[in-house]
Amino acid sequence: MALPMRSLFTDPDRYLQSFRLFLANSTEHQCMQEFMERQLPSVIGSIGNGKSAINILSVGGGAGEIDLLILSKIQARYPGVTINNHVIEPSADQIFKYKEHVAATSNLENVKFTWHEETAYEYESRMSAEKKTKKWDFIHMIQMLYYVKDVSATIRYFHSLLEEQAKLLIILVSGTSGWETLWKKYGSSFPLGDLCCYVSSADIKRILDSAGLKCQLHELPSHMDITSCFIEGNKDGELLLDFLTETCEFSKTASPELKHQVMEELRKPGCSQERDGKVLFNNNLSAIVIEP
Ligand SMILES: C[S@@+](CC[C@H](N)C(=O)[O-])C[C@H]1O[C@@H](n2cnc3c(N)ncnc32)[C@H](O)[C@@H]1O
């Protein structure tokens, strides 16, 4: 009998393996790097004006690669100013890797790191139980809003913690990406459970508009090479397919009909482009900058 489909999050090792493969096969981090080089300097241009210390909150900071890049830009804009960098991150494993990255990075003398091993919601609950409302000069939530139960409430809470000249930066998949096409059509056939939900910049824009919050939106072009997904039995292809559908062992557990439909969809222009014999999935991201 066929195995039932289950969420990729029920197998943390396989999830991490497929996530690493996704990073290796996509321009995800390169396109974020480009944004940090070209656009971040103007986004953070006034967050630290007149301050003796800059307070930064990273929500879902992961292993810290992008956080460290952000810190280098803030240091360049405000040389010598003390930076308090707090990180909310529920995975002990990710925090461990973050600390390793910090230890391997030079020029961080003026940065003080504090890690909170908890979810965004646990942080909010703890702060309200302790009757604390610490404010921040820069808050970022990069590729993490898929994992919160209430996206709108999470954005509203962290937005309420912004100082006067502060900014809130959200980066997540774009409403013009292949993710949007695939998930709007087949999301209900994938076994997500309550650990993850599909959201794109189109959803965030609607949430911000209805909350009356002003934002600027930047499109960050990115792709993922999914050619190996079309080679029957290819291990990397199977892992990437798991990542795309957030399903553990999608190839083995999806019905033949669903598998056929998803494979067809992945090749179509709404999801991918074929270039030089490769199938490149549209992994465009959006960076959304919100003011207080
Ligand atoms: C896809 S990773 C992104 C990491 C990093 N921001 C980056 O862009 O490389 C998502 C991160 O969010 C964390 N996460 C998951 N659920 C969360 C929650 N409810 N609150 C805060 N962080 C969460 C995960 O542990 C993971 O490190």
PDB file of C-alpha atoms and ligand atoms in Angstrom:
ATOM      1  CA  MET A   1       0.000   0.000   0.000  1.00  0.00           C
ATOM      2  CA  ALA A   2       1.238   3.531  -0.793  1.00  0.00           C
ATOM      3  CA  LEU A   3       2.592   5.555   2.150  1.00  0.00           C
ATOM      4  CA  PRO A   4       0.462   8.565   3.160  1.00  0.00           C
ATOM      5  CA  MET A   5       1.731  12.022   2.185  1.00  0.00           C
ATOM      6  CA  ARG A   6       3.195  13.939   5.121  1.00  0.00           C
ATOM      7  CA  SER A   7       4.644  17.380   5.651  1.00  0.00           C
ATOM      8  CA  LEU A   8       8.385  17.774   5.134  1.00  0.00           C
ATOM      9  CA  PHE A   9       8.516  19.449   8.548  1.00  0.00           C
ATOM     10  CA  THR A  10       7.797  16.116  10.227  1.00  0.00           C
ATOM     11  CA  ASP A  11      11.329  15.065   9.177  1.00  0.00           C
ATOM     12  CA  PRO A  12      13.691  17.883  10.294  1.00  0.00           C
ATOM     13  CA  ASP A  13      16.810  16.160   8.871  1.00  0.00           C
ATOM     14  CA  ARG A  14      15.307  15.755   5.429  1.00  0.00           C
ATOM     15  CA  TYR A  15      13.942  19.311   5.596  1.00  0.00           C
ATOM     16  CA  LEU A  16      17.402  20.707   6.355  1.00  0.00           C
ATOM     17  CA  GLN A  17      18.980  18.583   3.613  1.00  0.00           C
ATOM     18  CA  SER A  18      16.470  19.818   1.046  1.00  0.00           C
ATOM     19  CA  PHE A  19      16.806  23.435   2.271  1.00  0.00           C
ATOM     20  CA  ARG A  20      20.609  23.306   1.863  1.00  0.00           C
ATOM     21  CA  LEU A  21      20.195  21.844  -1.626  1.00  0.00           C
ATOM     22  CA  PHE A  22      17.718  24.607  -2.447  1.00  0.00           C
ATOM     23  CA  LEU A  23      20.298  27.217  -1.365  1.00  0.00           C
ATOM     24  CA  ALA A  24      22.993  25.504  -3.462  1.00  0.00           C
ATOM     25  CA  ASN A  25      20.774  25.289  -6.558  1.00  0.00           C
ATOM     26  CA  SER A  26      19.196  28.720  -6.360  1.00  0.00           C
ATOM     27  CA  THR A  27      20.263  32.342  -6.424  1.00  0.00           C
ATOM     28  CA  GLU A  28      18.284  32.898  -3.177  1.00  0.00           C
ATOM     29  CA  HIS A  29      21.150  34.242  -1.082  1.00  0.00           C
ATOM     30  CA  GLN A  30      22.871  35.974  -4.033  1.00  0.00           C
ATOM     31  CA  CYS A  31      19.748  37.986  -4.806  1.00  0.00           C
ATOM     32  CA  MET A  32      19.400  38.948  -1.139  1.00  0.00           C
ATOM     33  CA  GLN A  33      23.072  39.932  -1.125  1.00  0.00           C
ATOM     34  CA  GLU A  34      22.467  42.162  -4.126  1.00  0.00           C
ATOM     35  CA  PHE A  35      19.563  43.810  -2.326  1.00  0.00           C
ATOM     36  CA  MET A  36      21.720  44.343   0.781  1.00  0.00           C
ATOM     37  CA  GLU A  37      24.487  45.901  -1.340  1.00  0.00           C
ATOM     38  CA  ARG A  38      22.323  48.127  -3.506  1.00  0.00           C
ATOM     39  CA  GLN A  39      19.152  48.988  -1.647  1.00  0.00           C
ATOM     40  CA  LEU A  40      19.692  48.372   2.059  1.00  0.00           C
ATOM     41  CA  PRO A  41      21.974  51.416   2.543  1.00  0.00           C
ATOM     42  CA  SER A  42      19.111  53.782   1.722  1.00  0.00           C
ATOM     43  CA  VAL A  43      16.614  51.739   3.792  1.00  0.00           C
ATOM     44  CA  ILE A  44      18.801  52.066   6.910  1.00  0.00           C
ATOM     45  CA  GLY A  45      19.905  55.600   5.985  1.00  0.00           C
ATOM     46  CA  SER A  46      18.268  57.292   8.973  1.00  0.00           C
ATOM     47  CA  ILE A  47      17.520  54.537  11.523  1.00  0.00           C
ATOM     48  CA  GLY A  48      20.481  55.490  13.713  1.00  0.00           C
ATOM     49  CA  ASN A  49      20.491  59.273  13.380  1.00  0.00           C
ATOM     50  CA  GLY A  50      21.436  60.841  16.699  1.00  0.00           C
ATOM     51  CA  LYS A  51      21.610  57.490  18.519  1.00  0.00           C
ATOM     52  CA  SER A  52      24.458  56.255  20.680  1.00  0.00           C
ATOM     53  CA  ALA A  53      23.338  52.647  20.186  1.00  0.00           C
ATOM     54  CA  ILE A  54      21.283  50.964  17.466  1.00  0.00           C
ATOM     55  CA  ASN A  55      18.880  48.186  18.450  1.00  0.00           C
ATOM     56  CA  ILE A  56      18.190  45.500  15.869  1.00  0.00           C
ATOM     57  CA  LEU A  57      15.728  42.624  16.095  1.00  0.00           C
ATOM     58  CA  SER A  58      16.098  39.659  13.729  1.00  0.00           C
ATOM     59  CA  VAL A  59      12.993  37.465  13.700  1.00  0.00           C
ATOM     60  CA  GLY A  60      13.767  33.919  12.455  1.00  0.00           C
ATOM     61  CA  GLY A  61      17.446  34.749  11.913  1.00  0.00           C
ATOM     62  CA  GLY A  62      18.387  31.164  11.039  1.00  0.00           C
ATOM     63  CA  ALA A  63      22.130  30.542  10.839  1.00  0.00           C
ATOM     64  CA  GLY A  64      22.820  34.262  10.582  1.00  0.00           C
ATOM     65  CA  GLU A  65      24.451  34.546   7.133  1.00  0.00           C
ATOM     66  CA  ILE A  66      22.064  37.278   5.989  1.00  0.00           C
ATOM     67  CA  ASP A  67      21.979  38.890   9.447  1.00  0.00           C
ATOM     68  CA  LEU A  68      25.765  39.332   9.351  1.00  0.00           C
ATOM     69  CA  LEU A  69      25.526  40.960   5.954  1.00  0.00           C
ATOM     70  CA  ILE A  70      22.906  43.382   7.276  1.00  0.00           C
ATOM     71  CA  LEU A  71      25.110  44.162  10.288  1.00  0.00           C
ATOM     72  CA  SER A  72      28.069  44.968   8.022  1.00  0.00           C
ATOM     73  CA  LYS A  73      25.930  47.520   6.155  1.00  0.00           C
ATOM     74  CA  ILE A  74      24.737  49.118   9.386  1.00  0.00           C
ATOM     75  CA  GLN A  75      28.323  49.283  10.664  1.00  0.00           C
ATOM     76  CA  ALA A  76      29.400  50.932   7.409  1.00  0.00           C
ATOM     77  CA  ARG A  77      26.649  53.555   7.694  1.00  0.00           C
ATOM     78  CA  TYR A  78      27.231  54.218  11.437  1.00  0.00           C
ATOM     79  CA  PRO A  79      30.933  53.530  12.071  1.00  0.00           C
ATOM     80  CA  GLY A  80      31.829  52.821  15.702  1.00  0.00           C
ATOM     81  CA  VAL A  81      28.250  53.043  16.994  1.00  0.00           C
ATOM     82  CA  THR A  82      27.264  50.260  19.407  1.00  0.00           C
ATOM     83  CA  ILE A  83      24.829  47.763  17.900  1.00  0.00           C
ATOM     84  CA  ASN A  84      22.604  45.530  20.019  1.00  0.00           C
ATOM     85  CA  ASN A  85      21.563  42.660  17.770  1.00  0.00           C
ATOM     86  CA  HIS A  86      18.817  40.457  19.199  1.00  0.00           C
ATOM     87  CA  VAL A  87      17.767  37.270  17.415  1.00  0.00           C
ATOM     88  CA  ILE A  88      14.497  35.372  17.837  1.00  0.00           C
ATOM     89  CA  GLU A  89      15.116  31.847  16.573  1.00  0.00           C
ATOM     90  CA  PRO A  90      13.347  28.693  17.823  1.00  0.00           C
ATOM     91  CA  SER A  91      15.886  26.196  16.437  1.00  0.00           C
ATOM     92  CA  ALA A  92      18.786  25.421  18.797  1.00  0.00           C
ATOM     93  CA  ASP A  93      20.668  23.985  15.839  1.00  0.00           C
ATOM     94  CA  GLN A  94      20.358  27.210  13.848  1.00  0.00           C
ATOM     95  CA  ILE A  95      21.456  29.286  16.871  1.00  0.00           C
ATOM     96  CA  PHE A  96      24.498  27.038  17.243  1.00  0.00           C
ATOM     97  CA  LYS A  97      25.427  27.664  13.588  1.00  0.00           C
ATOM     98  CA  TYR A  98      24.748  31.388  13.978  1.00  0.00           C
ATOM     99  CA  LYS A  99      27.225  31.504  16.893  1.00  0.00           C
ATOM    100  CA  GLU A 100      29.798  29.670  14.771  1.00  0.00           C
ATOM    101  CA  HIS A 101      29.363  32.236  11.994  1.00  0.00           C
ATOM    102  CA  VAL A 102      29.763  35.086  14.467  1.00  0.00           C
ATOM    103  CA  ALA A 103      32.946  33.508  15.860  1.00  0.00           C
ATOM    104  CA  ALA A 104      34.358  33.223  12.333  1.00  0.00           C
ATOM    105  CA  THR A 105      33.592  36.864  11.433  1.00  0.00           C
ATOM    106  CA  SER A 106      35.966  39.713  12.179  1.00  0.00           C
ATOM    107  CA  ASN A 107      35.128  43.365  12.933  1.00  0.00           C
ATOM    108  CA  LEU A 108      32.171  42.629  15.182  1.00  0.00           C
ATOM    109  CA  GLU A 109      33.683  44.328  18.270  1.00  0.00           C
ATOM    110  CA  ASN A 110      30.927  46.934  18.513  1.00  0.00           C
ATOM    111  CA  VAL A 111      28.104  44.379  18.055  1.00  0.00           C
ATOM    112  CA  LYS A 112      26.503  42.697  21.050  1.00  0.00           C
ATOM    113  CA  PHE A 113      24.530  39.544  20.217  1.00  0.00           C
ATOM    114  CA  THR A 114      21.606  38.186  22.235  1.00  0.00           C
ATOM    115  CA  TRP A 115      19.775  35.026  21.140  1.00  0.00           C
ATOM    116  CA  HIS A 116      16.234  34.200  22.207  1.00  0.00           C
ATOM    117  CA  GLU A 117      15.517  30.531  21.571  1.00  0.00           C
ATOM    118  CA  GLU A 118      11.783  30.866  20.954  1.00  0.00           C
ATOM    119  CA  THR A 119       9.201  31.538  18.266  1.00  0.00           C
ATOM    120  CA  ALA A 120       7.969  35.021  17.376  1.00  0.00           C
ATOM    121  CA  TYR A 121       4.742  34.295  19.219  1.00  0.00           C
ATOM    122  CA  GLU A 122       6.566  33.018  22.330  1.00  0.00           C
ATOM    123  CA  TYR A 123       8.636  36.214  22.332  1.00  0.00           C
ATOM    124  CA  GLU A 124       5.484  38.333  22.133  1.00  0.00           C
ATOM    125  CA  SER A 125       3.818  36.345  24.950  1.00  0.00           C
ATOM    126  CA  ARG A 126       6.921  36.540  27.142  1.00  0.00           C
ATOM    127  CA  MET A 127       7.221  40.298  26.622  1.00  0.00           C
ATOM    128  CA  SER A 128       3.585  40.868  27.464  1.00  0.00           C
ATOM    129  CA  ALA A 129       3.837  38.618  30.577  1.00  0.00           C
ATOM    130  CA  GLU A 130       6.922  40.603  31.667  1.00  0.00           C
ATOM    131  CA  LYS A 131       5.041  43.841  30.777  1.00  0.00           C
ATOM    132  CA  LYS A 132       7.928  44.922  28.533  1.00  0.00           C
ATOM    133  CA  THR A 133       7.667  46.893  25.298  1.00  0.00           C
ATOM    134  CA  LYS A 134      11.227  47.228  24.111  1.00  0.00           C
ATOM    135  CA  LYS A 135      11.401  49.319  20.917  1.00  0.00           C
ATOM    136  CA  TRP A 136      13.735  48.712  17.978  1.00  0.00           C
ATOM    137  CA  ASP A 137      15.504  50.760  15.278  1.00  0.00           C
ATOM    138  CA  PHE A 138      15.437  47.996  12.689  1.00  0.00           C
ATOM    139  CA  ILE A 139      13.408  44.776  12.647  1.00  0.00           C
ATOM    140  CA  HIS A 140      13.701  42.186   9.909  1.00  0.00           C
ATOM    141  CA  MET A 141      11.769  39.017   9.105  1.00  0.00           C
ATOM    142  CA  ILE A 142      13.491  37.234   6.253  1.00  0.00           C
ATOM    143  CA  GLN A 143      11.873  34.122   4.731  1.00  0.00           C
ATOM    144  CA  MET A 144      10.107  33.278   7.981  1.00  0.00           C
ATOM    145  CA  LEU A 145       6.486  34.443   7.809  1.00  0.00           C
ATOM    146  CA  TYR A 146       5.466  31.031   6.380  1.00  0.00           C
ATOM    147  CA  TYR A 147       5.995  29.559   9.825  1.00  0.00           C
ATOM    148  CA  VAL A 148       3.789  31.782  11.991  1.00  0.00           C
ATOM    149  CA  LYS A 149       0.172  30.957  12.781  1.00  0.00           C
ATOM    150  CA  ASP A 150      -1.210  34.475  12.267  1.00  0.00           C
ATOM    151  CA  VAL A 151       0.744  36.486   9.697  1.00  0.00           C
ATOM    152  CA  SER A 152      -1.304  39.647  10.082  1.00  0.00           C
ATOM    153  CA  ALA A 153      -1.094  39.696  13.913  1.00  0.00           C
ATOM    154  CA  THR A 154       2.668  39.006  13.751  1.00  0.00           C
ATOM    155  CA  ILE A 155       3.291  41.925  11.401  1.00  0.00           C
ATOM    156  CA  ARG A 156       1.114  44.249  13.475  1.00  0.00           C
ATOM    157  CA  TYR A 157       2.882  43.262  16.708  1.00  0.00           C
ATOM    158  CA  PHE A 158       6.428  43.776  15.401  1.00  0.00           C
ATOM    159  CA  HIS A 159       5.402  46.959  13.612  1.00  0.00           C
ATOM    160  CA  SER A 160       4.184  48.312  16.970  1.00  0.00           C
ATOM    161  CA  LEU A 161       7.749  47.890  18.326  1.00  0.00           C
ATOM    162  CA  LEU A 162       9.330  50.331  15.836  1.00  0.00           C
ATOM    163  CA  GLU A 163      11.071  53.483  17.064  1.00  0.00           C
ATOM    164  CA  GLU A 164      10.241  56.760  15.313  1.00  0.00           C
ATOM    165  CA  GLN A 165      12.794  56.558  12.483  1.00  0.00           C
ATOM    166  CA  ALA A 166      12.907  52.782  12.401  1.00  0.00           C
ATOM    167  CA  LYS A 167      12.127  50.372   9.553  1.00  0.00           C
ATOM    168  CA  LEU A 168      10.603  46.907   9.347  1.00  0.00           C
ATOM    169  CA  LEU A 169      11.978  44.766   6.503  1.00  0.00           C
ATOM    170  CA  ILE A 170      10.119  41.664   5.299  1.00  0.00           C
ATOM    171  CA  ILE A 171      11.571  39.414   2.606  1.00  0.00           C
ATOM    172  CA  LEU A 172       9.541  36.523   1.221  1.00  0.00           C
ATOM    173  CA  VAL A 173       8.517  34.965  -2.085  1.00  0.00           C
ATOM    174  CA  SER A 174       7.037  37.305  -4.622  1.00  0.00           C
ATOM    175  CA  GLY A 175       3.438  37.187  -5.810  1.00  0.00           C
ATOM    176  CA  THR A 176       4.940  36.893  -9.329  1.00  0.00           C
ATOM    177  CA  SER A 177       7.040  33.796  -8.490  1.00  0.00           C
ATOM    178  CA  GLY A 178       6.587  30.171  -9.509  1.00  0.00           C
ATOM    179  CA  TRP A 179       5.773  29.474  -5.858  1.00  0.00           C
ATOM    180  CA  GLU A 180       2.604  31.566  -6.203  1.00  0.00           C
ATOM    181  CA  THR A 181       1.500  29.653  -9.332  1.00  0.00           C
ATOM    182  CA  LEU A 182       2.319  26.204  -7.918  1.00  0.00           C
ATOM    183  CA  TRP A 183       0.867  26.788  -4.478  1.00  0.00           C
ATOM    184  CA  LYS A 184      -2.303  28.644  -5.528  1.00  0.00           C
ATOM    185  CA  LYS A 185      -3.097  25.672  -7.780  1.00  0.00           C
ATOM    186  CA  TYR A 186      -1.864  22.681  -5.770  1.00  0.00           C
ATOM    187  CA  GLY A 187      -1.320  23.966  -2.211  1.00  0.00           C
ATOM    188  CA  SER A 188      -4.516  22.315  -0.979  1.00  0.00           C
ATOM    189  CA  SER A 189      -3.217  18.936  -2.260  1.00  0.00           C
ATOM    190  CA  PHE A 190       0.015  19.216  -0.233  1.00  0.00           C
ATOM    191  CA  PRO A 191       0.072  18.009   3.403  1.00  0.00           C
ATOM    192  CA  LEU A 192       1.119  21.214   5.123  1.00  0.00           C
ATOM    193  CA  GLY A 193      -0.246  20.700   8.606  1.00  0.00           C
ATOM    194  CA  ASP A 194      -0.067  23.675  10.939  1.00  0.00           C
ATOM    195  CA  LEU A 195       3.702  24.150  10.862  1.00  0.00           C
ATOM    196  CA  CYS A 196       3.805  26.123   7.658  1.00  0.00           C
ATOM    197  CA  CYS A 197       1.464  28.094   5.447  1.00  0.00           C
ATOM    198  CA  TYR A 198       1.887  29.563   2.002  1.00  0.00           C
ATOM    199  CA  VAL A 199       2.119  33.377   1.878  1.00  0.00           C
ATOM    200  CA  SER A 200       3.587  35.669  -0.761  1.00  0.00           C
ATOM    201  CA  SER A 201       4.196  39.381  -1.099  1.00  0.00           C
ATOM    202  CA  ALA A 202       0.725  39.696  -2.684  1.00  0.00           C
ATOM    203  CA  ASP A 203      -0.831  38.544   0.618  1.00  0.00           C
ATOM    204  CA  ILE A 204       1.418  40.839   2.673  1.00  0.00           C
ATOM    205  CA  LYS A 205       0.494  43.830   0.513  1.00  0.00           C
ATOM    206  CA  ARG A 206      -3.218  43.137   1.173  1.00  0.00           C
ATOM    207  CA  ILE A 207      -2.575  42.832   4.929  1.00  0.00           C
ATOM    208  CA  LEU A 208      -0.602  46.099   5.005  1.00  0.00           C
ATOM    209  CA  ASP A 209      -3.219  47.951   2.946  1.00  0.00           C
ATOM    210  CA  SER A 210      -6.029  46.862   5.228  1.00  0.00           C
ATOM    211  CA  ALA A 211      -4.001  47.846   8.313  1.00  0.00           C
ATOM    212  CA  GLY A 212      -3.316  51.247   6.687  1.00  0.00           C
ATOM    213  CA  LEU A 213       0.469  50.697   6.793  1.00  0.00           C
ATOM    214  CA  LYS A 214       2.660  52.352   4.156  1.00  0.00           C
ATOM    215  CA  CYS A 215       5.383  50.327   2.446  1.00  0.00           C
ATOM    216  CA  GLN A 216       7.840  50.246  -0.431  1.00  0.00           C
ATOM    217  CA  LEU A 217       8.125  47.047  -2.428  1.00  0.00           C
ATOM    218  CA  HIS A 218      11.283  45.896  -4.231  1.00  0.00           C
ATOM    219  CA  GLU A 219      11.290  42.891  -6.587  1.00  0.00           C
ATOM    220  CA  LEU A 220      14.386  40.664  -6.311  1.00  0.00           C
ATOM    221  CA  PRO A 221      14.812  38.383  -9.353  1.00  0.00           C
ATOM    222  CA  SER A 222      15.938  34.875  -8.435  1.00  0.00           C
ATOM    223  CA  HIS A 223      15.728  31.339  -9.848  1.00  0.00           C
ATOM    224  CA  MET A 224      16.279  27.743  -8.785  1.00  0.00           C
ATOM    225  CA  ASP A 225      17.677  25.117 -11.137  1.00  0.00           C
ATOM    226  CA  ILE A 226      15.177  22.241 -10.918  1.00  0.00           C
ATOM    227  CA  THR A 227      16.452  20.266 -13.956  1.00  0.00           C
ATOM    228  CA  SER A 228      17.288  17.277 -11.732  1.00  0.00           C
ATOM    229  CA  CYS A 229      13.609  17.004 -10.685  1.00  0.00           C
ATOM    230  CA  PHE A 230      12.872  15.699 -14.195  1.00  0.00           C
ATOM    231  CA  ILE A 231      15.434  12.870 -14.030  1.00  0.00           C
ATOM    232  CA  GLU A 232      13.567   9.822 -12.699  1.00  0.00           C
ATOM    233  CA  GLY A 233      15.164   8.480  -9.503  1.00  0.00           C
ATOM    234  CA  ASN A 234      17.642  11.394  -9.116  1.00  0.00           C
ATOM    235  CA  LYS A 235      18.188  11.903  -5.354  1.00  0.00           C
ATOM    236  CA  ASP A 236      18.797  15.661  -5.551  1.00  0.00           C
ATOM    237  CA  GLY A 237      15.759  16.049  -7.791  1.00  0.00           C
ATOM    238  CA  GLU A 238      13.639  14.190  -5.234  1.00  0.00           C
ATOM    239  CA  LEU A 239      14.851  16.436  -2.408  1.00  0.00           C
ATOM    240  CA  LEU A 240      14.153  19.597  -4.424  1.00  0.00           C
ATOM    241  CA  LEU A 241      10.693  18.307  -5.256  1.00  0.00           C
ATOM    242  CA  ASP A 242      10.132  17.760  -1.535  1.00  0.00           C
ATOM    243  CA  PHE A 243      11.191  21.356  -0.901  1.00  0.00           C
ATOM    244  CA  LEU A 244       8.896  22.702  -3.640  1.00  0.00           C
ATOM    245  CA  THR A 245       5.876  20.814  -2.330  1.00  0.00           C
ATOM    246  CA  GLU A 246       6.919  20.827   1.366  1.00  0.00           C
ATOM    247  CA  THR A 247       6.118  17.100   1.252  1.00  0.00           C
ATOM    248  CA  CYS A 248       8.337  14.323   2.591  1.00  0.00           C
ATOM    249  CA  GLU A 249       9.221  11.919  -0.262  1.00  0.00           C
ATOM    250  CA  PHE A 250       6.752  13.532  -2.660  1.00  0.00           C
ATOM    251  CA  SER A 251       7.794  11.273  -5.572  1.00  0.00           C
ATOM    252  CA  LYS A 252       7.026   8.143  -3.592  1.00  0.00           C
ATOM    253  CA  THR A 253       3.907   9.244  -1.710  1.00  0.00           C
ATOM    254  CA  ALA A 254       1.927  11.475  -4.112  1.00  0.00           C
ATOM    255  CA  SER A 255      -0.654   9.760  -6.294  1.00  0.00           C
ATOM    256  CA  PRO A 256       0.610   9.198  -9.866  1.00  0.00           C
ATOM    257  CA  GLU A 257      -1.976  11.702 -11.080  1.00  0.00           C
ATOM    258  CA  LEU A 258      -0.910  14.484  -8.666  1.00  0.00           C
ATOM    259  CA  LYS A 259       2.761  13.824  -9.408  1.00  0.00           C
ATOM    260  CA  HIS A 260       2.105  14.013 -13.149  1.00  0.00           C
ATOM    261  CA  GLN A 261       0.148  17.280 -12.793  1.00  0.00           C
ATOM    262  CA  VAL A 262       2.795  18.906 -10.574  1.00  0.00           C
ATOM    263  CA  MET A 263       5.642  17.896 -12.896  1.00  0.00           C
ATOM    264  CA  GLU A 264       3.724  19.331 -15.870  1.00  0.00           C
ATOM    265  CA  GLU A 265       2.986  22.535 -13.974  1.00  0.00           C
ATOM    266  CA  LEU A 266       6.632  22.970 -12.928  1.00  0.00           C
ATOM    267  CA  ARG A 267       7.701  23.144 -16.589  1.00  0.00           C
ATOM    268  CA  LYS A 268       5.072  25.710 -17.599  1.00  0.00           C
ATOM    269  CA  PRO A 269       5.919  29.422 -18.001  1.00  0.00           C
ATOM    270  CA  GLY A 270       3.895  30.300 -14.861  1.00  0.00           C
ATOM    271  CA  CYS A 271       6.536  28.395 -12.862  1.00  0.00           C
ATOM    272  CA  SER A 272       9.730  28.066 -14.907  1.00  0.00           C
ATOM    273  CA  GLN A 273      11.739  29.035 -17.956  1.00  0.00           C
ATOM    274  CA  GLU A 274      13.868  26.656 -20.000  1.00  0.00           C
ATOM    275  CA  ARG A 275      17.358  28.022 -20.706  1.00  0.00           C
ATOM    276  CA  ASP A 276      20.443  26.225 -22.081  1.00  0.00           C
ATOM    277  CA  GLY A 277      18.795  22.858 -21.467  1.00  0.00           C
ATOM    278  CA  LYS A 278      18.042  23.754 -17.847  1.00  0.00           C
ATOM    279  CA  VAL A 279      14.681  24.216 -16.165  1.00  0.00           C
ATOM    280  CA  LEU A 280      14.858  27.371 -14.036  1.00  0.00           C
ATOM    281  CA  PHE A 281      12.059  27.784 -11.484  1.00  0.00           C
ATOM    282  CA  ASN A 282      11.017  31.388 -10.833  1.00  0.00           C
ATOM    283  CA  ASN A 283      12.119  32.016  -7.243  1.00  0.00           C
ATOM    284  CA  ASN A 284      11.616  35.801  -7.320  1.00  0.00           C
ATOM    285  CA  LEU A 285      11.496  37.411  -3.898  1.00  0.00           C
ATOM    286  CA  SER A 286      10.017  40.663  -2.661  1.00  0.00           C
ATOM    287  CA  ALA A 287      11.568  42.975  -0.114  1.00  0.00           C
ATOM    288  CA  ILE A 288       8.941  45.033   1.668  1.00  0.00           C
ATOM    289  CA  VAL A 289      10.023  48.017   3.723  1.00  0.00           C
ATOM    290  CA  ILE A 290       7.486  49.310   6.241  1.00  0.00           C
ATOM    291  CA  GLU A 291       7.638  52.596   8.129  1.00  0.00           C
ATOM    292  CA  PRO A 292       6.481  53.231  11.705  1.00  0.00           C
TER     293      PRO A 292
HETATM  294  C1  LIG B   1      13.945  29.674   5.833  1.00  0.00           C
HETATM  295  S1  LIG B   1      14.747  30.029   7.327  1.00  0.00           S
HETATM  296  C2  LIG B   1      15.351  31.662   7.033  1.00  0.00           C
HETATM  297  C3  LIG B   1      16.553  31.994   7.815  1.00  0.00           C
HETATM  298  C4  LIG B   1      17.205  33.329   7.497  1.00  0.00           C
HETATM  299  N1  LIG B   1      16.342  34.445   7.869  1.00  0.00           N
HETATM  300  C5  LIG B   1      17.613  33.382   6.038  1.00  0.00           C
HETATM  301  O1  LIG B   1      16.961  34.073   5.266  1.00  0.00           O
HETATM  302  O2  LIG B   1      18.581  32.730   5.672  1.00  0.00           O
HETATM  303  C6  LIG B   1      13.397  30.313   8.443  1.00  0.00           C
HETATM  304  C7  LIG B   1      13.811  30.433   9.891  1.00  0.00           C
HETATM  305  O3  LIG B   1      12.676  30.784  10.672  1.00  0.00           O
HETATM  306  C8  LIG B   1      12.728  30.040  11.882  1.00  0.00           C
HETATM  307  N2  LIG B   1      11.349  29.930  12.396  1.00  0.00           N
HETATM  308  C9  LIG B   1      10.454  28.940  12.180  1.00  0.00           C
HETATM  309  N3  LIG B   1       9.302  29.203  12.827  1.00  0.00           N
HETATM  310  C10 LIG B   1       9.464  30.392  13.463  1.00  0.00           C
HETATM  311  C11 LIG B   1       8.625  31.190  14.302  1.00  0.00           C
HETATM  312  N4  LIG B   1       7.375  30.815  14.577  1.00  0.00           N
HETATM  313  N5  LIG B   1       9.139  32.340  14.794  1.00  0.00           N
HETATM  314  C12 LIG B   1      10.405  32.729  14.502  1.00  0.00           C
HETATM  315  N6  LIG B   1      11.223  32.012  13.705  1.00  0.00           N
HETATM  316  C13 LIG B   1      10.774  30.865  13.186  1.00  0.00           C
HETATM  317  C14 LIG B   1      13.324  28.708  11.487  1.00  0.00           C
HETATM  318  O4  LIG B   1      13.885  28.010  12.581  1.00  0.00           O
HETATM  319  C15 LIG B   1      14.376  29.138  10.456  1.00  0.00           C
HETATM  320  O5  LIG B   1      15.622  29.380  11.038  1.00  0.00           O
END
